[in-house]
């Protein structure tokens, strides 16, 4: 059985959680490979309505092994709380495993995320404040602490001591705040380590074994392509790669092993946090989409910025991920709109461009060039068969398909698992 990567194709919150929960029915394993609890993946299924931040969205199937892999960063108390909450709601988490290589979000990361944002003033990135950037920065600077480190308490104490000495200099001398206590953090993290020890493994071997058993393996992306630190709207990005390529590095899987790459797109665009978004609607239509779609952040509750589908950005996303197919989500959110627009190019200094500029300064000067299509103005959430969609909705999907140059496999018309139109098989 193959490996399918499920990738956010825009600025995050495309509905990856829903798609993974749906596809995991036939899977043996789901691996989440990037980000931390900056992610919020909503799953609506017979168990209820869930917001997962760290645990893979395949957790609701008892026989599916779920892996928090090396590409992620985890805040241990957040993970422990998420496990407890699932257990309290009757969800079995015995299939959950954590890579011994996963980096830990430490209290100073969360503190520094807030202090760095504050110091940026009007140029704040609008991070989720979960310590994600500082944790990945420490990974790159080789001063991170990994889950496996918690299993050797003496070595952990020595490593934490030297790192915290340095962090406390930054906290006190640069930001003028109180230092953090070694004893307190050490005590807390030793407890977390004891709690999480049964889950910590060399997970690359588990992935290989699943492939040898010919099980379907899903790679669950977090964030979205336009938040990628290389190809997104840098510096208004996150700090780990949400791309399909990130799925290889973040899992320990060869690129030759990924068979299908499913890009998840909303039928329009949203963004939460700062940074340019060429199709943003700062008018009643934007407000209407936000209210119809309850577009408020799953992790922070912030209102999401809403706008028309951006096919220029979508083409970048398709190119750098190599999508073999796409899922279009939230088509139902557009039910009420009399007309829909799709951005097909940008106007920049009186010229038309068809590519997504790498510089945010340039991108913020781009004006969307849109084509207009009629809306369907009818409810579609109950529809399960593509041919039953109003003809205007079919035309809208067909136009997206044409612009993205990629077949549409799935269309989601509601948050629940079954509110899905299977247009074309993924495999
Ligand atoms: P993720 O981060 O990509 O997993 O997406 P989020 O969970 O942050 O945001 C997607 C939101 O859309 C969640 O509230 C989902 O329950 C919801 N959702 C997913 N698909 C659909 C859909 O087709 N229609 C509607 N109305 N909501 C959807
Ligand atoms: P999911 O997996 C949407 C955004 C933040 C901010 C920027 C940097 O649910 O799609 P960070 O805390 O990562 O340093 O913030 O990235 N961001 C997301 N936006 N969905 C997400 O995840 C996001 N994860 C980070 O809002 O603009
Ligand atoms: Mg989300």
XYZ file of C-alpha atoms and ligand atoms in Angstrom:
483
model
C 0.000 0.000 0.000
C 1.181 3.505 -0.710
C 2.109 6.655 1.143
C -0.158 9.687 0.709
C 0.963 13.117 1.930
C -1.856 15.515 2.844
C -0.566 19.057 2.470
C -2.004 22.481 3.303
C -1.917 24.365 0.004
C -2.656 27.927 1.196
C -2.098 29.720 4.527
C -3.197 26.874 6.801
C -6.593 25.836 8.155
C -7.620 24.368 4.810
C -9.323 21.405 6.474
C -6.391 18.981 6.654
C -7.749 17.484 9.883
C -11.049 16.599 8.244
C -9.356 15.064 5.194
C -6.907 13.003 7.281
C -9.710 11.739 9.543
C -11.623 10.714 6.419
C -8.736 8.959 4.659
C -7.408 7.313 7.823
C -10.274 4.834 7.696
C -8.199 2.723 5.318
C -4.789 3.574 6.801
C -2.472 1.631 9.062
C -0.504 4.691 10.143
C -0.763 8.479 10.269
C 2.419 10.492 10.782
C 2.335 14.203 11.591
C 5.576 15.671 10.395
C 5.790 19.423 11.033
C 4.852 22.265 13.353
C 3.692 22.027 16.922
C 0.675 23.267 18.824
C 0.496 26.304 16.559
C -1.609 23.911 14.460
C -5.278 23.325 15.170
C -6.834 20.477 13.210
C -10.592 20.125 13.559
C -12.160 16.715 13.257
C -15.921 16.154 13.358
C -16.833 12.463 13.478
C -19.061 10.056 15.421
C -16.909 10.596 18.558
C -17.731 14.334 18.521
C -16.083 17.603 17.611
C -12.331 17.763 18.281
C -9.539 20.296 17.924
C -6.206 18.520 17.738
C -2.993 20.477 18.112
C -0.310 17.801 18.326
C -1.912 14.382 17.972
C -2.382 13.086 14.405
C -5.958 13.167 13.106
C -5.993 9.374 12.598
C -6.285 8.795 16.357
C -10.023 8.014 16.191
C -9.442 4.626 14.542
C -8.178 2.237 17.239
C -6.026 0.200 14.829
C -4.293 3.188 13.253
C -0.815 3.866 14.629
C -0.313 7.626 15.056
C 3.161 9.086 15.110
C 4.378 12.475 16.294
C 7.498 12.514 14.201
C 10.913 14.146 14.317
C 9.905 17.178 12.223
C 7.542 18.435 14.917
C 8.157 20.356 18.120
C 6.065 19.382 21.134
C 5.195 21.192 24.306
C 4.916 18.266 26.760
C 2.170 19.609 29.068
C 0.049 20.493 26.020
C 0.479 16.977 24.654
C -0.278 15.343 28.005
C -3.422 17.457 28.287
C -4.480 16.549 24.744
C -4.015 12.834 25.472
C -6.024 13.168 28.728
C -8.838 15.038 27.033
C -9.142 12.431 24.294
C -9.132 9.619 26.844
C -11.820 11.373 28.869
C -13.990 11.461 25.750
C -13.554 7.761 25.123
C -10.825 7.938 22.470
C -8.159 5.265 22.825
C -4.646 6.708 22.500
C -2.691 3.475 22.884
C -1.713 3.692 19.197
C 0.163 6.964 19.743
C 3.961 7.144 19.527
C 6.463 9.988 19.761
C 9.767 10.144 17.920
C 12.739 10.229 20.275
C 14.127 12.904 17.950
C 11.216 15.336 18.310
C 12.281 18.678 19.795
C 10.637 20.002 22.933
C 9.077 23.398 23.373
C 10.527 24.694 26.633
C 9.110 27.446 28.899
C 11.740 29.907 27.622
C 10.573 29.327 24.039
C 7.033 30.403 24.864
C 8.329 33.365 26.860
C 10.702 34.462 24.093
C 8.007 34.088 21.395
C 5.930 36.678 23.276
C 8.879 38.975 24.033
C 10.181 38.873 20.447
C 6.726 39.642 19.081
C 6.362 42.556 21.496
C 9.744 43.939 20.482
C 8.679 43.865 16.805
C 5.931 46.379 17.604
C 3.930 47.221 14.481
C 5.943 44.673 12.512
C 4.863 41.734 14.691
C 4.489 38.491 12.739
C 1.253 37.577 14.469
C 2.596 34.230 15.696
C 0.406 31.907 17.694
C 2.589 32.614 20.746
C 3.248 28.899 21.317
C 7.042 29.157 21.247
C 7.319 27.514 17.834
C 9.812 29.911 16.187
C 12.207 29.923 19.170
C 12.034 26.102 19.439
C 12.932 25.574 15.756
C 15.612 28.280 16.017
C 17.211 26.291 18.856
C 16.998 23.100 16.805
C 18.952 24.804 14.001
C 21.368 26.373 16.494
C 21.945 22.918 18.022
C 20.794 23.945 21.476
C 17.466 22.118 21.388
C 16.304 19.430 23.784
C 14.705 16.330 22.301
C 12.149 13.891 23.685
C 14.837 11.212 23.887
C 16.899 13.476 26.169
C 14.238 13.167 28.882
C 15.001 9.466 29.214
C 18.462 10.100 30.689
C 17.875 12.438 33.627
C 21.512 13.120 34.473
C 22.525 14.036 30.946
C 19.320 16.074 30.628
C 20.203 18.104 33.729
C 23.642 18.969 32.362
C 22.274 19.955 28.963
C 19.417 21.995 30.436
C 21.807 23.752 32.834
C 24.101 25.050 30.102
C 21.238 26.028 27.777
C 19.271 27.755 30.524
C 22.340 29.711 31.678
C 22.485 31.206 28.199
C 18.716 31.746 27.893
C 18.667 33.526 31.239
C 21.303 35.967 29.993
C 19.026 36.804 27.053
C 15.941 37.038 29.253
C 17.544 39.306 31.856
C 20.017 41.356 29.813
C 18.137 41.769 26.530
C 14.522 41.748 27.657
C 14.925 42.800 31.317
C 12.671 40.032 32.666
C 13.282 37.598 35.530
C 15.426 34.516 34.943
C 13.836 31.063 34.898
C 14.620 28.498 37.577
C 16.649 25.437 36.592
C 15.212 23.365 39.441
C 11.619 24.149 38.502
C 11.995 23.377 34.806
C 14.091 20.299 35.474
C 11.523 18.952 37.958
C 8.619 19.598 35.598
C 10.295 18.113 32.531
C 11.434 15.012 34.449
C 7.788 14.427 35.342
C 6.704 14.950 31.742
C 9.447 12.551 30.674
C 8.146 9.843 33.019
C 4.625 10.403 31.731
C 5.604 10.297 28.056
C 8.345 7.620 28.226
C 6.005 4.770 27.188
C 5.211 6.625 23.950
C 8.786 7.542 22.941
C 10.294 5.387 20.179
C 12.669 5.227 17.220
C 9.737 5.864 14.900
C 11.480 5.610 11.512
C 11.667 1.848 12.040
C 7.926 1.754 12.732
C 7.222 3.599 9.480
C 9.413 1.191 7.551
C 7.661 -1.788 9.143
C 4.242 -0.385 8.210
C 5.411 -0.084 4.602
C 6.782 -3.627 4.664
C 3.345 -4.797 5.856
C 1.957 -2.891 2.851
C -0.216 -0.648 4.989
C -1.475 2.729 3.799
C 0.594 5.440 5.492
C -0.684 9.022 5.622
C 1.659 11.955 6.185
C -0.343 14.705 7.869
C 0.905 18.181 7.070
C 0.402 21.153 9.348
C 0.217 24.850 8.424
C 0.157 25.652 4.722
C 2.519 26.061 1.796
C 2.369 29.864 1.846
C 3.636 29.766 5.442
C 6.737 27.809 4.414
C 9.914 29.624 5.532
C 11.506 29.223 2.077
C 8.599 29.649 -0.309
C 5.963 31.425 1.747
C 5.587 35.107 2.527
C 8.853 35.314 4.477
C 9.292 36.604 7.172
C 5.532 36.276 7.763
C 5.781 32.509 7.859
C 6.065 29.722 10.347
C 9.389 28.025 11.136
C 9.086 24.464 9.795
C 8.314 23.266 6.296
C 4.686 22.374 5.618
C 5.610 21.111 2.140
C 5.534 17.560 0.819
C 9.347 17.687 0.899
C 9.072 18.513 4.598
C 7.117 15.275 4.913
C 10.231 13.299 3.952
C 12.628 15.130 6.266
C 10.105 15.351 9.058
C 9.396 11.632 8.997
C 12.639 10.019 7.917
C 11.099 8.745 4.702
C 12.723 8.707 1.277
C 11.101 10.953 -1.378
C 10.835 7.842 -3.565
C 8.360 6.370 -1.055
C 5.655 9.038 -1.442
C 3.098 7.858 -3.985
C 0.433 10.574 -3.875
C 0.510 14.192 -2.724
C -2.911 15.594 -1.980
C -3.091 19.387 -1.775
C -5.875 20.666 0.452
C -7.337 23.984 -0.726
C -10.232 25.961 0.646
C -12.636 27.056 -2.077
C -11.491 30.592 -1.165
C -8.551 31.939 0.870
C -8.005 32.697 4.520
C -5.052 33.809 6.521
C -4.539 34.395 10.247
C -1.640 36.537 11.433
C 0.244 39.259 9.595
C 1.682 39.399 6.085
C 0.393 40.130 2.587
C -2.636 38.354 1.123
C -3.420 39.763 -2.321
C -7.064 38.646 -2.513
C -8.050 39.747 0.995
C -11.551 41.251 1.145
C -11.800 44.023 3.694
C -15.492 44.551 2.935
C -18.913 43.025 3.568
C -18.150 40.063 1.310
C -15.092 39.241 3.448
C -17.238 39.591 6.575
C -19.941 37.404 5.043
C -17.464 34.616 4.259
C -16.043 34.888 7.799
C -19.461 34.606 9.389
C -20.786 31.887 7.043
C -17.608 29.884 7.497
C -17.054 30.654 11.214
C -13.569 31.699 10.184
C -11.964 32.125 13.581
C -8.626 30.481 14.436
C -8.800 26.963 15.863
C -5.761 27.602 18.072
C -5.986 31.291 18.971
C -9.611 32.232 18.209
C -8.407 35.197 16.112
C -10.671 36.227 13.206
C -9.261 34.874 9.953
C -8.736 37.251 7.058
C -10.907 36.076 4.156
C -10.583 36.579 0.404
C -11.136 35.105 -3.044
C -9.375 31.983 -4.283
C -5.890 32.925 -5.462
C -4.898 30.796 -8.458
C -1.501 32.503 -8.743
C -0.602 31.348 -5.238
C -2.219 27.970 -5.959
C 0.047 27.388 -8.937
C 3.143 28.043 -6.806
C 1.789 25.630 -4.254
C 1.119 22.937 -6.843
C 4.534 23.353 -8.427
C 6.668 23.170 -5.291
C 4.680 20.337 -3.731
C 4.028 18.342 -6.881
C 0.390 17.714 -6.071
C -1.007 14.629 -7.747
C -4.524 15.647 -6.772
C -6.413 18.138 -4.664
C -9.191 18.317 -2.103
C -11.386 21.422 -2.252
C -12.926 22.127 1.138
C -15.620 24.470 2.405
C -17.383 24.804 -0.917
C -20.638 25.123 1.065
C -19.400 28.328 2.705
C -19.901 30.074 -0.648
C -23.565 28.967 -0.902
C -24.996 32.421 -0.251
C -22.856 34.472 -2.603
C -24.431 35.743 -5.827
C -21.067 36.060 -7.598
C -17.669 34.519 -6.990
C -14.295 35.771 -8.032
C -11.070 33.898 -8.729
C -7.738 35.697 -8.903
C -5.950 34.613 -12.083
C -3.067 37.102 -12.183
C -1.606 40.102 -10.396
C -1.228 43.641 -11.535
C 2.158 45.025 -10.501
C 3.277 48.513 -11.570
C 0.938 48.498 -14.596
C 2.196 45.084 -15.681
C 0.440 41.756 -15.421
C 2.340 38.960 -13.730
C 1.333 35.333 -13.320
C 3.796 34.270 -10.613
C 3.872 34.707 -6.835
C 6.691 37.170 -5.986
C 9.236 36.067 -3.394
C 9.396 39.482 -1.707
C 6.603 40.537 0.635
C 7.196 44.168 -0.308
C 6.487 43.308 -3.944
C 3.607 40.995 -3.084
C 1.909 43.679 -1.024
C 1.888 45.947 -4.076
C 0.183 43.288 -6.223
C -3.461 43.880 -7.083
C -5.511 40.804 -7.918
C -6.845 40.411 -11.450
C -10.049 38.460 -11.066
C -12.542 36.677 -13.229
C -16.116 36.438 -12.054
C -18.383 33.403 -12.015
C -22.024 33.163 -11.003
C -22.781 31.739 -7.559
C -25.272 28.893 -6.987
C -27.190 30.409 -4.078
C -28.491 27.083 -2.825
C -27.476 24.809 0.044
C -25.085 22.004 -0.968
C -24.000 20.466 2.358
C -26.317 17.468 1.878
C -24.932 16.579 -1.580
C -22.667 13.515 -1.965
C -22.582 13.115 -5.741
C -20.703 15.572 -7.937
C -23.369 15.526 -10.636
C -25.979 16.601 -8.074
C -24.136 19.861 -7.363
C -25.747 22.938 -8.919
C -24.253 23.533 -12.340
C -22.669 26.816 -11.154
C -20.868 24.946 -8.362
C -19.628 22.338 -10.848
C -18.416 25.131 -13.100
C -16.598 26.807 -10.206
C -14.842 23.558 -9.244
C -13.993 22.823 -12.883
C -12.429 26.280 -13.235
C -10.338 25.782 -10.087
C -9.251 22.393 -11.397
C -8.219 23.972 -14.685
C -6.306 26.818 -13.022
C -4.536 24.568 -10.521
C -3.854 22.065 -13.343
C -4.498 19.161 -11.055
C -7.418 16.728 -10.733
C -9.900 17.267 -7.913
C -10.206 14.081 -5.876
C -12.398 15.277 -3.021
C -14.872 18.089 -2.446
C -15.839 18.839 1.124
C -19.258 20.382 1.709
C -19.360 20.372 5.508
C -17.212 19.748 8.551
C -18.417 16.188 9.217
C -16.575 13.154 7.890
C -19.447 12.094 5.626
C -20.019 15.559 4.134
C -17.700 14.738 1.280
C -18.034 14.247 -2.457
C -15.609 11.651 -3.817
C -15.083 13.042 -7.315
C -12.154 10.915 -8.375
C -10.275 8.127 -6.521
C -6.943 9.240 -5.030
C -5.281 5.898 -5.697
P -6.785 22.435 9.420
O -5.884 23.199 10.310
O -6.324 22.436 8.009
O -7.061 21.038 9.905
O -8.175 23.209 9.423
P -8.926 23.842 10.713
O -9.515 22.730 11.504
O -8.070 24.805 11.431
O -10.032 24.709 10.009
C -10.933 24.156 9.130
C -12.342 24.422 9.654
O -13.257 24.118 8.616
C -12.753 23.541 10.805
O -13.633 24.269 11.627
C -13.485 22.382 10.133
O -14.407 21.751 10.975
C -14.156 23.100 9.020
N -14.419 22.369 7.790
C -13.643 21.468 7.139
N -14.194 21.170 5.949
C -15.333 21.888 5.850
C -16.317 22.043 4.832
O -16.250 21.455 3.764
N -17.328 22.908 5.090
C -17.428 23.610 6.242
N -18.464 24.436 6.396
N -16.508 23.486 7.211
C -15.475 22.654 7.010
P -2.834 24.549 10.824
O -2.021 23.274 10.889
C -2.978 28.847 10.172
C 0.572 31.158 11.308
C 0.373 32.112 12.455
C 1.341 33.211 12.068
C 2.497 32.422 11.468
C 3.647 32.179 12.418
O -3.961 24.573 11.783
O -3.224 24.847 9.433
P 3.951 30.523 14.468
O 3.200 30.406 15.755
O 3.942 29.269 13.644
O 5.340 31.060 14.644
O 3.152 31.652 13.637
O 1.971 31.172 11.059
N 0.190 29.748 11.593
C -0.944 29.176 11.152
N -1.989 29.709 10.478
N -2.974 27.522 10.488
C -1.917 26.989 11.136
O -1.807 25.669 11.358
C -0.859 27.827 11.531
N 0.300 27.629 12.189
C 0.937 28.813 12.203
O -0.947 32.575 12.527
O 0.780 33.992 11.034
Mg -5.985 24.800 11.668
